C-alpha positions in Angstrom: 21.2 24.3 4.7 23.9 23.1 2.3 26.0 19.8 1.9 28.8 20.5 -0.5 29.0 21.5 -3.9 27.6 18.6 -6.3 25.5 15.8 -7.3 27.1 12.9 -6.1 29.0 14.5 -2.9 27.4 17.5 -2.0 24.3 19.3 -2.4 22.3 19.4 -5.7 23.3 22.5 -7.2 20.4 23.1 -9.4 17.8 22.0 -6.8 19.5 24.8 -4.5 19.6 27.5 -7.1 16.3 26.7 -7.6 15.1 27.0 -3.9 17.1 30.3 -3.6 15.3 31.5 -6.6 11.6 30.8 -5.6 12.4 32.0 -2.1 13.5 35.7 -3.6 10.5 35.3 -5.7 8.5 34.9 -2.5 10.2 37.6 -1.1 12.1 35.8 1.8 15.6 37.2 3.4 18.0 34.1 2.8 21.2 32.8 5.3 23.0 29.8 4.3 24.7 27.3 6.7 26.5 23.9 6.1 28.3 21.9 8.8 31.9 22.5 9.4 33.2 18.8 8.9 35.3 17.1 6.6 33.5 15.5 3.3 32.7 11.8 3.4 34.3 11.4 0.3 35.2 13.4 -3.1 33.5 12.6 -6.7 35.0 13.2 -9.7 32.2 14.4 -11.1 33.3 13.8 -14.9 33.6 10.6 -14.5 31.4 9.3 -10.9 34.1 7.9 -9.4 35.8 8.7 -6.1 38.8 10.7 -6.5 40.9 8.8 -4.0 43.5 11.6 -3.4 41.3 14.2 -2.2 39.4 15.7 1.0 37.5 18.4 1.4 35.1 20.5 3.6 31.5 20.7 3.5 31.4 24.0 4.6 34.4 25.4 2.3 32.5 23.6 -0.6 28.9 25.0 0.1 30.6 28.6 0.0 30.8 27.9 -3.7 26.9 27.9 -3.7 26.8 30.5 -1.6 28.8 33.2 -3.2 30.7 33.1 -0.2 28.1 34.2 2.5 27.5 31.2 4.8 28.3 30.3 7.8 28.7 27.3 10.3 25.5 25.6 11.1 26.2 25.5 14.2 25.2 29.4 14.3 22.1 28.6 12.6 19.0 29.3 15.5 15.2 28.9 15.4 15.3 32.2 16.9 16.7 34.2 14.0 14.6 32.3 11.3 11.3 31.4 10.9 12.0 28.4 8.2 14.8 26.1 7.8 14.9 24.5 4.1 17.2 21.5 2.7 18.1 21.0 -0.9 19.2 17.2 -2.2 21.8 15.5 -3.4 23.8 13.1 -2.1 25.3 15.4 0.2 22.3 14.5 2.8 22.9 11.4 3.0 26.8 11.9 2.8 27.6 14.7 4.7 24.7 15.2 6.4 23.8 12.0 7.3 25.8 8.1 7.0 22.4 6.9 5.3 24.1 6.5 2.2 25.9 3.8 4.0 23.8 3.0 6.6 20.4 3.1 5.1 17.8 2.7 7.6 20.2 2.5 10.5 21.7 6.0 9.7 23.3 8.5 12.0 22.4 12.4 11.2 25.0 15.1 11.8 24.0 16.6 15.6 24.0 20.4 13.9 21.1 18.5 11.5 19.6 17.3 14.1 19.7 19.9 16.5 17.8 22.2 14.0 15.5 19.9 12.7 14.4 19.0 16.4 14.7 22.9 17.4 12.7 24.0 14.6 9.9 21.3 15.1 9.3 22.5 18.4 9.1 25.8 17.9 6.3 24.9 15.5 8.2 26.7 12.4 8.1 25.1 8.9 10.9 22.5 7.8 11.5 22.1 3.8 13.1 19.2 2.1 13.7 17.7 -1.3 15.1 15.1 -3.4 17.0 12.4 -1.0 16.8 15.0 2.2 13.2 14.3 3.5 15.4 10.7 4.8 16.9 13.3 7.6 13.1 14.0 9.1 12.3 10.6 8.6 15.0 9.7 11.0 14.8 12.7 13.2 11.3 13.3 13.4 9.3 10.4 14.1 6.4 9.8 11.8 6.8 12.8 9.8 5.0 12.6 6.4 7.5 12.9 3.6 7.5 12.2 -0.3 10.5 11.2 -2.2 8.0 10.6 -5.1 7.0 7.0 -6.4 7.9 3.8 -4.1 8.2 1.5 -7.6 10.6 2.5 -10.4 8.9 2.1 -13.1 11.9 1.2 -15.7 14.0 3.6 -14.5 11.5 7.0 -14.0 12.2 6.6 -10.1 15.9 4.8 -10.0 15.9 5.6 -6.3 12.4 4.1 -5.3 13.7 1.8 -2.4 14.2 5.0 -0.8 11.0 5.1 0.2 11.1 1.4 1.7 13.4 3.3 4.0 11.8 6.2 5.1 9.2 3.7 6.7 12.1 1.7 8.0 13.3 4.9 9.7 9.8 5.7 11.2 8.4 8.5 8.9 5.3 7.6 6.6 5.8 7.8 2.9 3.5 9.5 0.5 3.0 9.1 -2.9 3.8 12.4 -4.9 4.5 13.1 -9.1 7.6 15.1 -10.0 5.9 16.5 -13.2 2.7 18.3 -13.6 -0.8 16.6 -13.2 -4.3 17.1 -12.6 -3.7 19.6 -10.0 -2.8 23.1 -10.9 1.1 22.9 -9.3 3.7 20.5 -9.6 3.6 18.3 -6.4 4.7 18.8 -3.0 3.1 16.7 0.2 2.6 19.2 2.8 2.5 17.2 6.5 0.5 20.4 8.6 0.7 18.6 11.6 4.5 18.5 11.7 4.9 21.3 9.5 7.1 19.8 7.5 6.9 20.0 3.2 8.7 17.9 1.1 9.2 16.9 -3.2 10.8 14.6 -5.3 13.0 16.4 -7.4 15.6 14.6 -8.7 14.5 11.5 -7.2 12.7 11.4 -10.6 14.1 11.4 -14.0 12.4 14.1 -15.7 12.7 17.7 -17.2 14.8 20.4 -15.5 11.7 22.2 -15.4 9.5 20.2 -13.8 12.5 19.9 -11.0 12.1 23.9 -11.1 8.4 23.9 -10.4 8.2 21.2 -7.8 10.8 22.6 -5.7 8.6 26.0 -6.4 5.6 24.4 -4.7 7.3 23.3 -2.2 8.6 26.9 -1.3 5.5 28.7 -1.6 4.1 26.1 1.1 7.0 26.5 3.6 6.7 30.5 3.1 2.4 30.0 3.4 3.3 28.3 6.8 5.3 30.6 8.3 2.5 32.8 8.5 3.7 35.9 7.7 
């Protein structure tokens, strides 16, 4: 599920090439969605500033991404799928969400919600990374999500209040590195009981790589829940 095209108002582009490369690695069928709604706003990305002049669609822009095959999300159904996954970027809490405004007080999109709820109850794997795990937070009461560190730690984790928020909003934050460590994968938190699997990503500020692997581990564990 995309949010744009781009950092700052859309969905993180590398994060979702990198999902859509570990899922053909893992052998998965892919369909993209976004919602069909209007932008919150438009970035210049060259120079991070809103360009003032300009609107556009969350849909139209995720098609970028997409090479053009996506639809609406509001086609997207548990029955057809048996994972849902949600690159970053500050799309999800843009486009997909007002958290970016509204912090722990946030409205999600209904389309996000509705498939977040549907595919919670039909007991099928949710993926998130980067800022996104804030939409289970919100949705799915005391989910266990990672956004990485809860302390910045001069500047490693500039978006470490994040995770002040995700308990704000319900869900229970766990701690998770963005680059490798003792363990033989780079880290994603994998919540069984709610089947939900979330990692940092860019919430850190580290090598493209390590964004490439944790995003990996996160993949293989939504795929190893499905089951199949």
């Amino acid at each position: 599920v995309l949010s744009g095209c781009g950092v700052y108002d859309g969905t993180e582009i590398h994060e979702a090439s990198a999902v859509l490369v570990h899922l053909s690695r893992g052998g998965a069928e892919v369909h993209m969605y976004a919602p069909d709604v209007p932008q919150m706003h438009v970035i210049d990305h060259s120079k991070g500033q809103p360009a003032e002049a300009e609107s556009r669609n969350v849909l139209v822009e995720s098609a970028r991404i997409a090479r053009g095959k996506i639809a609406s999300l509001a086609k997207l159904t548990t029955a057809d799928h048996d994972a849902v996954i949600f690159p970053g970027g500050f799309g999800a809490a843009k486009n997909l969400s007002t958290f970016a405004v509204d912090g722990k007080d946030c409205k999600v999109n209904k389309e996000v919600e509705r498939v977040l709820k549907d595919f919670h109850k039909a007991g099928k794997p949710i993926g998130l990374c980067c800022i996104s795990p804030v939409l289970a937070a919100k949705v799915l009461s005391g989910a266990e999500v990672t956004v990485g560190h809860e302390e910045e730690e001069g500047g490693k984790w500039p978006y470490a209040g994040t995770a002040g928020a995700i308990k704000e909003l319900g869900g229970k934050h766990c701690v998770k590195e963005a680059v490798f460590s003792l363990t033989p994968f780079y880290e994603a938190h994998v919540d069984a009981k709610n089947k939900v699997v979330t990692t940092p990503a860019f919430m850190c500020e580290t090598e493209l790589h390590n964004i490439f692997d944790g995003i990996g581990a996160m993949v293989k564990n939504v795929l190893k829940l499905t089951g199949k």
